[in-house]
Amino acid sequence: MEGRERAQDERASGVLFVRGFVALLPLWAGAIPIGIAYGVAARGGGLSFGETQLMSLVVFSAAAQVSALSLLDAGAPAIAVVGTTLALNAQVLLIGLTVGRELRLSPVGRLVMAYFLTDGAYGVAMAGGRLRWPVLLGTGVSMFVAWNLGTALGAAVGDALPDPRRLGVDFVVPLTFLAVLIPLVRTRAAALTALVAGAAALLLTWLAPSVAVLGAGLAGSAAGAWWARHDRPGADSTPHPDGNAR
Amino acid sequence: MSALELILSMALGVYALRLGGLLLAGARVPPAWEQALGFVPVATLTGLVVSSLAGRPDEGAIRLVVAAAAGLAAWRTGRAWVCILSGMALYWLLRLA
């Protein structure tokens, strides 16, 4: 009996993993061109094929890797490169906190999940409603495969490829985030969160682009929490049209 | 620092952040923080939308218009693929025009 239940559990987990992997496929259209761009730029910046690919395998962060190339090119010290890497990925700490609260993971599960945890993968995994670990692992691995495939292509073929940015394929990235975001904005507190986060991101993109997403995440969630605290209990429901509090 | 050492330092830093959140989740967090955490996905996604839109100022107007239309499509249909496909179709159409 127990063996059969476990086998069913494993099969269900496998199905959910594949579902997550497939759900992230639209983001491949964004990740692969950026991976190619990174691969080309890294080879151009003097990294070997092995170093270029290794960075994608172990760092696995487009923003950090692309910024590292430009910092190294500008002669920045290693400490600045590592510091920027941390700043660019600080939102992953917050996402880890939310994921850790929603999912009960074993110690080994945490070690594995942490390796593949990115904001994009989390965003897509959230779209199904309740967060499940096999789906999140599926979206994470899917992004990992796309990123490393793009890197390998870019590093191998170099600048012989046409510029994918000219085709505008990267536009699928904001569209995908938008498609995940919209259904989540159901309450006034969530709408205020998005509004403040959007304004913060716009301002920071201009002032300090490397921390735009982190700043938006902090400012937006602080605003949402503030609203929810001061507008309780109506924060999570629309007010009645006749104005009567119930 | 050699390239290899730099790559491994970056990797260690990013992994520490990714694992740190998952490990700290079991710890007690003040209620105000916890409430704020509930809004992190919406806030971070909005930040990603805005910063990825702002990444191409050369096409800013077209991308903004299409994003607004695709956002409306997502809101009315509740389907992610409608938002993405209609958005890309409209985007290529407007670029041709």
mmCIF file of C-alpha atoms in Angstrom:
data_model
loop_
_atom_site.group_PDB
_atom_site.id
_atom_site.type_symbol
_atom_site.label_atom_id
_atom_site.label_comp_id
_atom_site.label_asym_id
_atom_site.label_seq_id
_atom_site.Cartn_x
_atom_site.Cartn_y
_atom_site.Cartn_z
ATOM 1 C CA MET A 1 0.000 0.000 0.000
ATOM 2 C CA GLU A 2 2.624 2.455 1.129
ATOM 3 C CA GLY A 3 4.838 1.564 -1.811
ATOM 4 C CA ARG A 4 1.992 2.170 -4.226
ATOM 5 C CA GLU A 5 1.156 5.539 -2.669
ATOM 6 C CA ARG A 6 4.775 6.569 -2.877
ATOM 7 C CA ALA A 7 4.932 5.523 -6.529
ATOM 8 C CA GLN A 8 1.803 7.601 -7.217
ATOM 9 C CA ASP A 9 3.320 10.555 -5.369
ATOM 10 C CA GLU A 10 6.472 10.295 -7.434
ATOM 11 C CA ARG A 11 4.511 10.101 -10.667
ATOM 12 C CA ALA A 12 2.438 13.160 -9.660
ATOM 13 C CA SER A 13 5.648 15.040 -8.803
ATOM 14 C CA GLY A 14 7.090 14.124 -12.193
ATOM 15 C CA VAL A 15 3.993 15.440 -13.956
ATOM 16 C CA LEU A 16 4.140 18.682 -11.962
ATOM 17 C CA PHE A 17 7.872 19.052 -12.710
ATOM 18 C CA VAL A 18 7.196 18.739 -16.448
ATOM 19 C CA ARG A 19 4.289 21.180 -16.119
ATOM 20 C CA GLY A 20 6.643 23.720 -14.547
ATOM 21 C CA PHE A 21 9.336 23.077 -17.152
ATOM 22 C CA VAL A 22 6.835 23.651 -19.987
ATOM 23 C CA ALA A 23 5.199 26.679 -18.340
ATOM 24 C CA LEU A 24 8.526 28.494 -18.454
ATOM 25 C CA LEU A 25 9.126 27.789 -22.171
ATOM 26 C CA PRO A 26 7.811 31.253 -23.240
ATOM 27 C CA LEU A 27 10.667 32.747 -21.216
ATOM 28 C CA TRP A 28 13.179 30.718 -23.262
ATOM 29 C CA ALA A 29 12.594 33.192 -26.071
ATOM 30 C CA GLY A 30 13.977 35.840 -23.757
ATOM 31 C CA ALA A 31 16.646 33.802 -21.927
ATOM 32 C CA ILE A 32 18.324 32.231 -24.974
ATOM 33 C CA PRO A 33 18.974 35.507 -26.845
ATOM 34 C CA ILE A 34 20.304 37.104 -23.645
ATOM 35 C CA GLY A 35 22.428 33.985 -23.042
ATOM 36 C CA ILE A 36 23.781 34.248 -26.585
ATOM 37 C CA ALA A 37 24.520 37.948 -26.049
ATOM 38 C CA TYR A 38 26.308 37.138 -22.790
ATOM 39 C CA GLY A 39 28.316 34.319 -24.424
ATOM 40 C CA VAL A 40 29.433 36.528 -27.282
ATOM 41 C CA ALA A 41 30.320 39.402 -24.937
ATOM 42 C CA ALA A 42 32.228 37.131 -22.527
ATOM 43 C CA ARG A 43 34.390 35.675 -25.308
ATOM 44 C CA GLY A 44 34.934 39.176 -26.635
ATOM 45 C CA GLY A 45 35.924 40.297 -23.128
ATOM 46 C CA GLY A 46 38.698 37.689 -22.953
ATOM 47 C CA LEU A 47 37.069 34.827 -21.016
ATOM 48 C CA SER A 48 37.774 31.329 -22.343
ATOM 49 C CA PHE A 49 34.940 29.083 -23.556
ATOM 50 C CA GLY A 50 35.213 27.090 -20.313
ATOM 51 C CA GLU A 51 35.101 30.181 -18.082
ATOM 52 C CA THR A 52 32.170 31.641 -20.032
ATOM 53 C CA GLN A 53 30.147 28.439 -19.655
ATOM 54 C CA LEU A 54 31.235 27.842 -16.049
ATOM 55 C CA MET A 55 29.894 31.242 -15.020
ATOM 56 C CA SER A 56 26.457 30.370 -16.437
ATOM 57 C CA LEU A 57 26.549 26.954 -14.749
ATOM 58 C CA VAL A 58 27.470 28.180 -11.254
ATOM 59 C CA VAL A 59 26.359 31.842 -11.074
ATOM 60 C CA PHE A 60 23.182 31.429 -13.165
ATOM 61 C CA SER A 61 22.163 35.081 -13.046
ATOM 62 C CA ALA A 62 21.891 37.059 -16.267
ATOM 63 C CA ALA A 63 21.989 40.465 -14.602
ATOM 64 C CA ALA A 64 25.012 39.594 -12.435
ATOM 65 C CA GLN A 65 26.956 37.976 -15.278
ATOM 66 C CA VAL A 66 26.335 40.722 -17.818
ATOM 67 C CA SER A 67 27.150 43.427 -15.252
ATOM 68 C CA ALA A 68 30.324 41.538 -14.234
ATOM 69 C CA LEU A 69 31.567 41.656 -17.835
ATOM 70 C CA SER A 70 31.066 45.391 -18.110
ATOM 71 C CA LEU A 71 32.608 46.039 -14.663
ATOM 72 C CA LEU A 72 35.677 43.938 -15.519
ATOM 73 C CA ASP A 73 35.936 45.728 -18.839
ATOM 74 C CA ALA A 74 35.918 49.041 -16.950
ATOM 75 C CA GLY A 75 38.700 47.754 -14.670
ATOM 76 C CA ALA A 76 36.575 47.493 -11.507
ATOM 77 C CA PRO A 77 38.069 45.532 -8.569
ATOM 78 C CA ALA A 78 36.809 42.013 -7.869
ATOM 79 C CA ILE A 79 35.105 43.132 -4.648
ATOM 80 C CA ALA A 80 32.933 45.558 -6.646
ATOM 81 C CA VAL A 81 31.959 42.792 -9.061
ATOM 82 C CA VAL A 82 30.942 40.460 -6.226
ATOM 83 C CA GLY A 83 29.134 43.309 -4.414
ATOM 84 C CA THR A 84 27.127 44.134 -7.524
ATOM 85 C CA THR A 85 26.309 40.451 -7.947
ATOM 86 C CA LEU A 86 24.830 40.416 -4.439
ATOM 87 C CA ALA A 87 22.877 43.667 -4.934
ATOM 88 C CA LEU A 88 21.426 42.437 -8.223
ATOM 89 C CA ASN A 89 20.225 39.234 -6.586
ATOM 90 C CA ALA A 90 19.041 40.511 -3.215
ATOM 91 C CA GLN A 91 15.404 40.073 -4.253
ATOM 92 C CA VAL A 92 16.086 36.322 -4.409
ATOM 93 C CA LEU A 93 16.551 36.407 -0.613
ATOM 94 C CA LEU A 94 13.019 37.793 -0.225
ATOM 95 C CA ILE A 95 11.660 35.267 -2.709
ATOM 96 C CA GLY A 96 13.439 32.487 -0.784
ATOM 97 C CA LEU A 97 11.686 33.652 2.386
ATOM 98 C CA THR A 98 8.238 33.502 0.743
ATOM 99 C CA VAL A 99 8.992 30.146 -0.878
ATOM 100 C CA GLY A 100 10.324 28.736 2.398
ATOM 101 C CA ARG A 101 7.098 29.761 4.122
ATOM 102 C CA GLU A 102 4.811 28.247 1.515
ATOM 103 C CA LEU A 103 6.728 25.011 1.031
ATOM 104 C CA ARG A 104 7.957 22.581 3.652
ATOM 105 C CA LEU A 105 11.241 21.391 2.183
ATOM 106 C CA SER A 106 13.723 18.841 3.507
ATOM 107 C CA PRO A 107 17.320 20.048 4.106
ATOM 108 C CA VAL A 108 18.468 18.387 0.866
ATOM 109 C CA GLY A 109 15.418 19.808 -0.904
ATOM 110 C CA ARG A 110 16.438 23.305 0.175
ATOM 111 C CA LEU A 111 20.017 22.823 -1.062
ATOM 112 C CA VAL A 112 18.739 21.691 -4.472
ATOM 113 C CA MET A 113 15.905 24.241 -4.748
ATOM 114 C CA ALA A 114 18.259 27.094 -3.831
ATOM 115 C CA TYR A 115 20.507 26.278 -6.784
ATOM 116 C CA PHE A 116 17.699 26.829 -9.305
ATOM 117 C CA LEU A 117 15.770 29.618 -7.550
ATOM 118 C CA THR A 118 15.305 32.734 -9.699
ATOM 119 C CA ASP A 119 12.648 35.445 -9.707
ATOM 120 C CA GLY A 120 11.449 34.517 -13.197
ATOM 121 C CA ALA A 121 11.034 30.849 -12.290
ATOM 122 C CA TYR A 122 9.193 31.811 -9.094
ATOM 123 C CA GLY A 123 6.914 34.193 -10.986
ATOM 124 C CA VAL A 124 5.871 31.538 -13.494
ATOM 125 C CA ALA A 125 5.469 28.825 -10.835
ATOM 126 C CA MET A 126 3.173 31.176 -8.877
ATOM 127 C CA ALA A 127 0.834 31.516 -11.867
ATOM 128 C CA GLY A 128 -0.822 28.166 -11.151
ATOM 129 C CA GLY A 129 -2.241 29.494 -7.871
ATOM 130 C CA ARG A 130 -0.843 27.464 -4.971
ATOM 131 C CA LEU A 131 2.934 27.061 -5.122
ATOM 132 C CA ARG A 132 4.140 23.431 -5.379
ATOM 133 C CA TRP A 133 7.767 22.372 -5.135
ATOM 134 C CA PRO A 134 7.939 20.140 -8.245
ATOM 135 C CA VAL A 135 6.495 22.975 -10.364
ATOM 136 C CA LEU A 136 9.012 25.475 -8.948
ATOM 137 C CA LEU A 137 11.869 23.030 -9.510
ATOM 138 C CA GLY A 138 10.601 22.474 -13.080
ATOM 139 C CA THR A 139 10.492 26.197 -13.889
ATOM 140 C CA GLY A 140 13.933 26.652 -12.261
ATOM 141 C CA VAL A 141 15.583 23.815 -14.195
ATOM 142 C CA SER A 142 13.870 24.987 -17.394
ATOM 143 C CA MET A 143 15.392 28.455 -16.980
ATOM 144 C CA PHE A 144 18.792 26.888 -16.157
ATOM 145 C CA VAL A 145 18.732 24.809 -19.361
ATOM 146 C CA ALA A 146 17.724 27.794 -21.503
ATOM 147 C CA TRP A 147 20.362 30.056 -19.979
ATOM 148 C CA ASN A 148 23.177 27.551 -20.447
ATOM 149 C CA LEU A 149 22.030 26.605 -23.948
ATOM 150 C CA GLY A 150 22.070 30.273 -24.939
ATOM 151 C CA THR A 151 25.489 30.749 -23.343
ATOM 152 C CA ALA A 152 26.951 27.735 -25.180
ATOM 153 C CA LEU A 153 25.565 28.971 -28.498
ATOM 154 C CA GLY A 154 26.899 32.475 -27.949
ATOM 155 C CA ALA A 155 30.301 31.310 -26.746
ATOM 156 C CA ALA A 156 30.690 28.818 -29.613
ATOM 157 C CA VAL A 157 29.377 30.752 -32.560
ATOM 158 C CA GLY A 158 30.539 34.169 -31.402
ATOM 159 C CA ASP A 159 29.646 37.197 -33.399
ATOM 160 C CA ALA A 160 28.760 35.280 -36.580
ATOM 161 C CA LEU A 161 25.113 35.300 -35.427
ATOM 162 C CA PRO A 162 22.701 38.088 -36.314
ATOM 163 C CA ASP A 163 21.720 40.310 -33.398
ATOM 164 C CA PRO A 164 18.574 38.782 -31.823
ATOM 165 C CA ARG A 165 17.815 42.101 -30.177
ATOM 166 C CA ARG A 166 17.229 43.617 -33.589
ATOM 167 C CA LEU A 167 14.334 41.198 -34.088
ATOM 168 C CA GLY A 168 12.935 42.324 -30.733
ATOM 169 C CA VAL A 169 12.465 38.764 -29.447
ATOM 170 C CA ASP A 170 13.496 39.989 -25.989
ATOM 171 C CA PHE A 171 10.132 41.797 -25.735
ATOM 172 C CA VAL A 172 8.600 38.476 -24.713
ATOM 173 C CA VAL A 173 10.274 38.944 -21.306
ATOM 174 C CA PRO A 174 8.232 41.941 -20.036
ATOM 175 C CA LEU A 175 5.101 40.412 -21.621
ATOM 176 C CA THR A 176 5.619 37.178 -19.704
ATOM 177 C CA PHE A 177 6.131 38.981 -16.399
ATOM 178 C CA LEU A 178 3.032 41.076 -17.152
ATOM 179 C CA ALA A 179 0.958 37.965 -17.880
ATOM 180 C CA VAL A 180 1.913 36.570 -14.472
ATOM 181 C CA LEU A 181 1.525 39.874 -12.629
ATOM 182 C CA ILE A 182 -1.971 40.934 -13.764
ATOM 183 C CA PRO A 183 -3.958 38.051 -12.208
ATOM 184 C CA LEU A 184 -2.181 38.680 -8.871
ATOM 185 C CA VAL A 185 -3.445 42.277 -8.638
ATOM 186 C CA ARG A 186 -6.858 41.508 -7.159
ATOM 187 C CA THR A 187 -7.032 43.772 -4.095
ATOM 188 C CA ARG A 188 -6.564 47.493 -3.448
ATOM 189 C CA ALA A 189 -3.474 46.712 -1.379
ATOM 190 C CA ALA A 190 -2.016 44.733 -4.295
ATOM 191 C CA ALA A 191 -2.836 47.559 -6.732
ATOM 192 C CA LEU A 192 -1.106 50.092 -4.477
ATOM 193 C CA THR A 193 1.870 47.705 -4.199
ATOM 194 C CA ALA A 194 2.166 47.535 -7.991
ATOM 195 C CA LEU A 195 1.773 51.297 -8.351
ATOM 196 C CA VAL A 196 4.505 52.121 -5.815
ATOM 197 C CA ALA A 197 6.788 49.352 -7.107
ATOM 198 C CA GLY A 198 6.335 50.616 -10.681
ATOM 199 C CA ALA A 199 7.132 54.206 -9.707
ATOM 200 C CA ALA A 200 10.171 53.095 -7.689
ATOM 201 C CA ALA A 201 11.428 50.924 -10.545
ATOM 202 C CA LEU A 202 11.033 53.805 -13.004
ATOM 203 C CA LEU A 203 12.895 56.224 -10.746
ATOM 204 C CA LEU A 204 15.664 53.719 -9.940
ATOM 205 C CA THR A 205 16.089 52.620 -13.557
ATOM 206 C CA TRP A 206 17.126 56.215 -14.139
ATOM 207 C CA LEU A 207 19.143 56.748 -10.910
ATOM 208 C CA ALA A 208 20.602 53.333 -10.009
ATOM 209 C CA PRO A 209 19.594 50.636 -12.542
ATOM 210 C CA SER A 210 21.462 47.834 -10.766
ATOM 211 C CA VAL A 211 19.103 47.988 -7.781
ATOM 212 C CA ALA A 212 15.873 48.873 -9.647
ATOM 213 C CA VAL A 213 14.169 45.503 -9.165
ATOM 214 C CA LEU A 214 15.329 45.196 -5.548
ATOM 215 C CA GLY A 215 14.224 48.755 -4.712
ATOM 216 C CA ALA A 216 10.873 48.219 -6.403
ATOM 217 C CA GLY A 217 10.402 44.990 -4.449
ATOM 218 C CA LEU A 218 11.156 46.685 -1.121
ATOM 219 C CA ALA A 219 9.199 49.921 -1.724
ATOM 220 C CA GLY A 220 6.184 48.100 -3.175
ATOM 221 C CA SER A 221 5.879 45.474 -0.460
ATOM 222 C CA ALA A 222 6.342 48.104 2.269
ATOM 223 C CA ALA A 223 3.530 50.178 0.728
ATOM 224 C CA GLY A 224 1.237 47.163 0.418
ATOM 225 C CA ALA A 225 1.879 46.123 4.029
ATOM 226 C CA TRP A 226 1.303 49.696 5.230
ATOM 227 C CA TRP A 227 -2.045 49.857 3.416
ATOM 228 C CA ALA A 228 -3.116 46.458 4.712
ATOM 229 C CA ARG A 229 -2.290 47.493 8.304
ATOM 230 C CA HIS A 230 -4.151 50.794 8.149
ATOM 231 C CA ASP A 231 -7.155 49.688 6.142
ATOM 232 C CA ARG A 232 -7.936 46.462 7.973
ATOM 233 C CA PRO A 233 -10.285 44.633 7.583
ATOM 234 C CA GLY A 234 -11.292 46.114 4.225
ATOM 235 C CA ALA A 235 -7.822 45.782 2.728
ATOM 236 C CA ASP A 236 -8.519 42.534 0.981
ATOM 237 C CA SER A 237 -12.055 43.189 -0.215
ATOM 238 C CA THR A 238 -13.634 45.769 -2.449
ATOM 239 C CA PRO A 239 -15.887 48.245 -0.578
ATOM 240 C CA HIS A 240 -19.641 47.894 -0.920
ATOM 241 C CA PRO A 241 -21.138 50.281 -3.471
ATOM 242 C CA ASP A 242 -23.696 51.619 -0.993
ATOM 243 C CA GLY A 243 -20.895 52.598 1.328
ATOM 244 C CA ASN A 244 -22.204 50.530 4.248
ATOM 245 C CA ALA A 245 -19.532 48.860 6.237
ATOM 246 C CA ARG A 246 -20.521 45.320 7.080
ATOM 247 C CA MET B 1 42.020 37.455 -8.344
ATOM 248 C CA SER B 2 41.942 35.104 -11.315
ATOM 249 C CA ALA B 3 38.863 34.742 -13.507
ATOM 250 C CA LEU B 4 38.152 31.344 -11.960
ATOM 251 C CA GLU B 5 38.333 32.719 -8.401
ATOM 252 C CA LEU B 6 36.066 35.620 -9.328
ATOM 253 C CA ILE B 7 33.484 33.313 -10.930
ATOM 254 C CA LEU B 8 33.464 31.046 -7.870
ATOM 255 C CA SER B 9 33.142 34.049 -5.494
ATOM 256 C CA MET B 10 30.145 35.337 -7.471
ATOM 257 C CA ALA B 11 28.619 31.852 -7.455
ATOM 258 C CA LEU B 12 29.092 31.497 -3.697
ATOM 259 C CA GLY B 13 27.486 34.913 -3.066
ATOM 260 C CA VAL B 14 24.433 34.210 -5.226
ATOM 261 C CA TYR B 15 23.963 30.724 -3.784
ATOM 262 C CA ALA B 16 24.191 32.102 -0.226
ATOM 263 C CA LEU B 17 21.359 34.546 -1.026
ATOM 264 C CA ARG B 18 19.230 31.842 -2.670
ATOM 265 C CA LEU B 19 19.711 29.428 0.222
ATOM 266 C CA GLY B 20 19.568 32.150 2.920
ATOM 267 C CA GLY B 21 15.915 32.954 2.266
ATOM 268 C CA LEU B 22 14.908 29.289 2.321
ATOM 269 C CA LEU B 23 16.784 28.713 5.602
ATOM 270 C CA LEU B 24 15.535 31.867 7.347
ATOM 271 C CA ALA B 25 11.910 31.045 6.513
ATOM 272 C CA GLY B 26 11.676 28.832 9.595
ATOM 273 C CA ALA B 27 12.780 31.659 11.892
ATOM 274 C CA ARG B 28 10.310 34.000 13.607
ATOM 275 C CA VAL B 29 9.811 37.198 11.649
ATOM 276 C CA PRO B 30 7.958 40.284 13.013
ATOM 277 C CA PRO B 31 4.299 40.403 11.802
ATOM 278 C CA ALA B 32 4.842 43.631 9.866
ATOM 279 C CA TRP B 33 7.657 41.958 7.937
ATOM 280 C CA GLU B 34 5.539 38.934 7.324
ATOM 281 C CA GLN B 35 2.715 41.074 5.974
ATOM 282 C CA ALA B 36 5.183 42.835 3.689
ATOM 283 C CA LEU B 37 6.445 39.472 2.399
ATOM 284 C CA GLY B 38 2.976 38.743 1.031
ATOM 285 C CA PHE B 39 3.348 41.678 -1.322
ATOM 286 C CA VAL B 40 6.873 40.781 -2.523
ATOM 287 C CA PRO B 41 5.744 38.828 -5.618
ATOM 288 C CA VAL B 42 3.520 41.634 -6.951
ATOM 289 C CA ALA B 43 6.176 44.274 -6.168
ATOM 290 C CA THR B 44 9.075 42.304 -7.676
ATOM 291 C CA LEU B 45 7.113 41.353 -10.800
ATOM 292 C CA THR B 46 6.137 45.000 -11.315
ATOM 293 C CA GLY B 47 9.807 45.943 -10.926
ATOM 294 C CA LEU B 48 10.764 43.313 -13.523
ATOM 295 C CA VAL B 49 8.093 44.530 -15.956
ATOM 296 C CA VAL B 50 9.163 48.165 -15.643
ATOM 297 C CA SER B 51 12.915 47.551 -15.767
ATOM 298 C CA SER B 52 12.638 45.148 -18.714
ATOM 299 C CA LEU B 53 10.440 47.690 -20.551
ATOM 300 C CA ALA B 54 12.856 50.521 -19.735
ATOM 301 C CA GLY B 55 15.761 48.416 -21.021
ATOM 302 C CA ARG B 56 14.962 49.382 -24.615
ATOM 303 C CA PRO B 57 14.373 53.165 -24.671
ATOM 304 C CA ASP B 58 14.875 53.118 -28.470
ATOM 305 C CA GLU B 59 11.494 51.377 -28.797
ATOM 306 C CA GLY B 60 9.962 52.791 -25.635
ATOM 307 C CA ALA B 61 6.705 54.125 -27.105
ATOM 308 C CA ILE B 62 5.796 50.988 -29.095
ATOM 309 C CA ARG B 63 6.656 48.670 -26.205
ATOM 310 C CA LEU B 64 4.659 50.731 -23.720
ATOM 311 C CA VAL B 65 1.549 50.810 -25.949
ATOM 312 C CA VAL B 66 1.753 47.063 -26.635
ATOM 313 C CA ALA B 67 2.360 46.272 -22.950
ATOM 314 C CA ALA B 68 -0.761 48.263 -22.015
ATOM 315 C CA ALA B 69 -2.853 46.404 -24.614
ATOM 316 C CA ALA B 70 -1.429 43.009 -23.616
ATOM 317 C CA GLY B 71 -2.010 43.838 -19.939
ATOM 318 C CA LEU B 72 -5.651 44.579 -20.745
ATOM 319 C CA ALA B 73 -5.879 41.254 -22.605
ATOM 320 C CA ALA B 74 -4.459 39.431 -19.572
ATOM 321 C CA TRP B 75 -6.922 41.190 -17.275
ATOM 322 C CA ARG B 76 -9.972 40.424 -19.445
ATOM 323 C CA THR B 77 -9.112 36.808 -20.332
ATOM 324 C CA GLY B 78 -7.013 35.776 -17.317
ATOM 325 C CA ARG B 79 -4.862 33.720 -19.695
ATOM 326 C CA ALA B 80 -1.080 34.163 -19.858
ATOM 327 C CA TRP B 81 -0.683 32.891 -23.428
ATOM 328 C CA VAL B 82 -3.279 35.354 -24.770
ATOM 329 C CA CYS B 83 -1.274 38.196 -23.236
ATOM 330 C CA ILE B 84 2.057 36.960 -24.664
ATOM 331 C CA LEU B 85 0.880 35.953 -28.157
ATOM 332 C CA SER B 86 -1.340 38.984 -28.766
ATOM 333 C CA GLY B 87 1.429 41.207 -27.419
ATOM 334 C CA MET B 88 4.128 39.798 -29.714
ATOM 335 C CA ALA B 89 1.753 39.880 -32.733
ATOM 336 C CA LEU B 90 0.795 43.507 -32.117
ATOM 337 C CA TYR B 91 4.445 44.427 -31.479
ATOM 338 C CA TRP B 92 5.694 43.004 -34.804
ATOM 339 C CA LEU B 93 2.710 44.565 -36.591
ATOM 340 C CA LEU B 94 3.473 48.008 -35.168
ATOM 341 C CA ARG B 95 7.186 47.649 -35.999
ATOM 342 C CA LEU B 96 6.309 46.872 -39.628
ATOM 343 C CA ALA B 97 3.986 49.841 -39.835
#
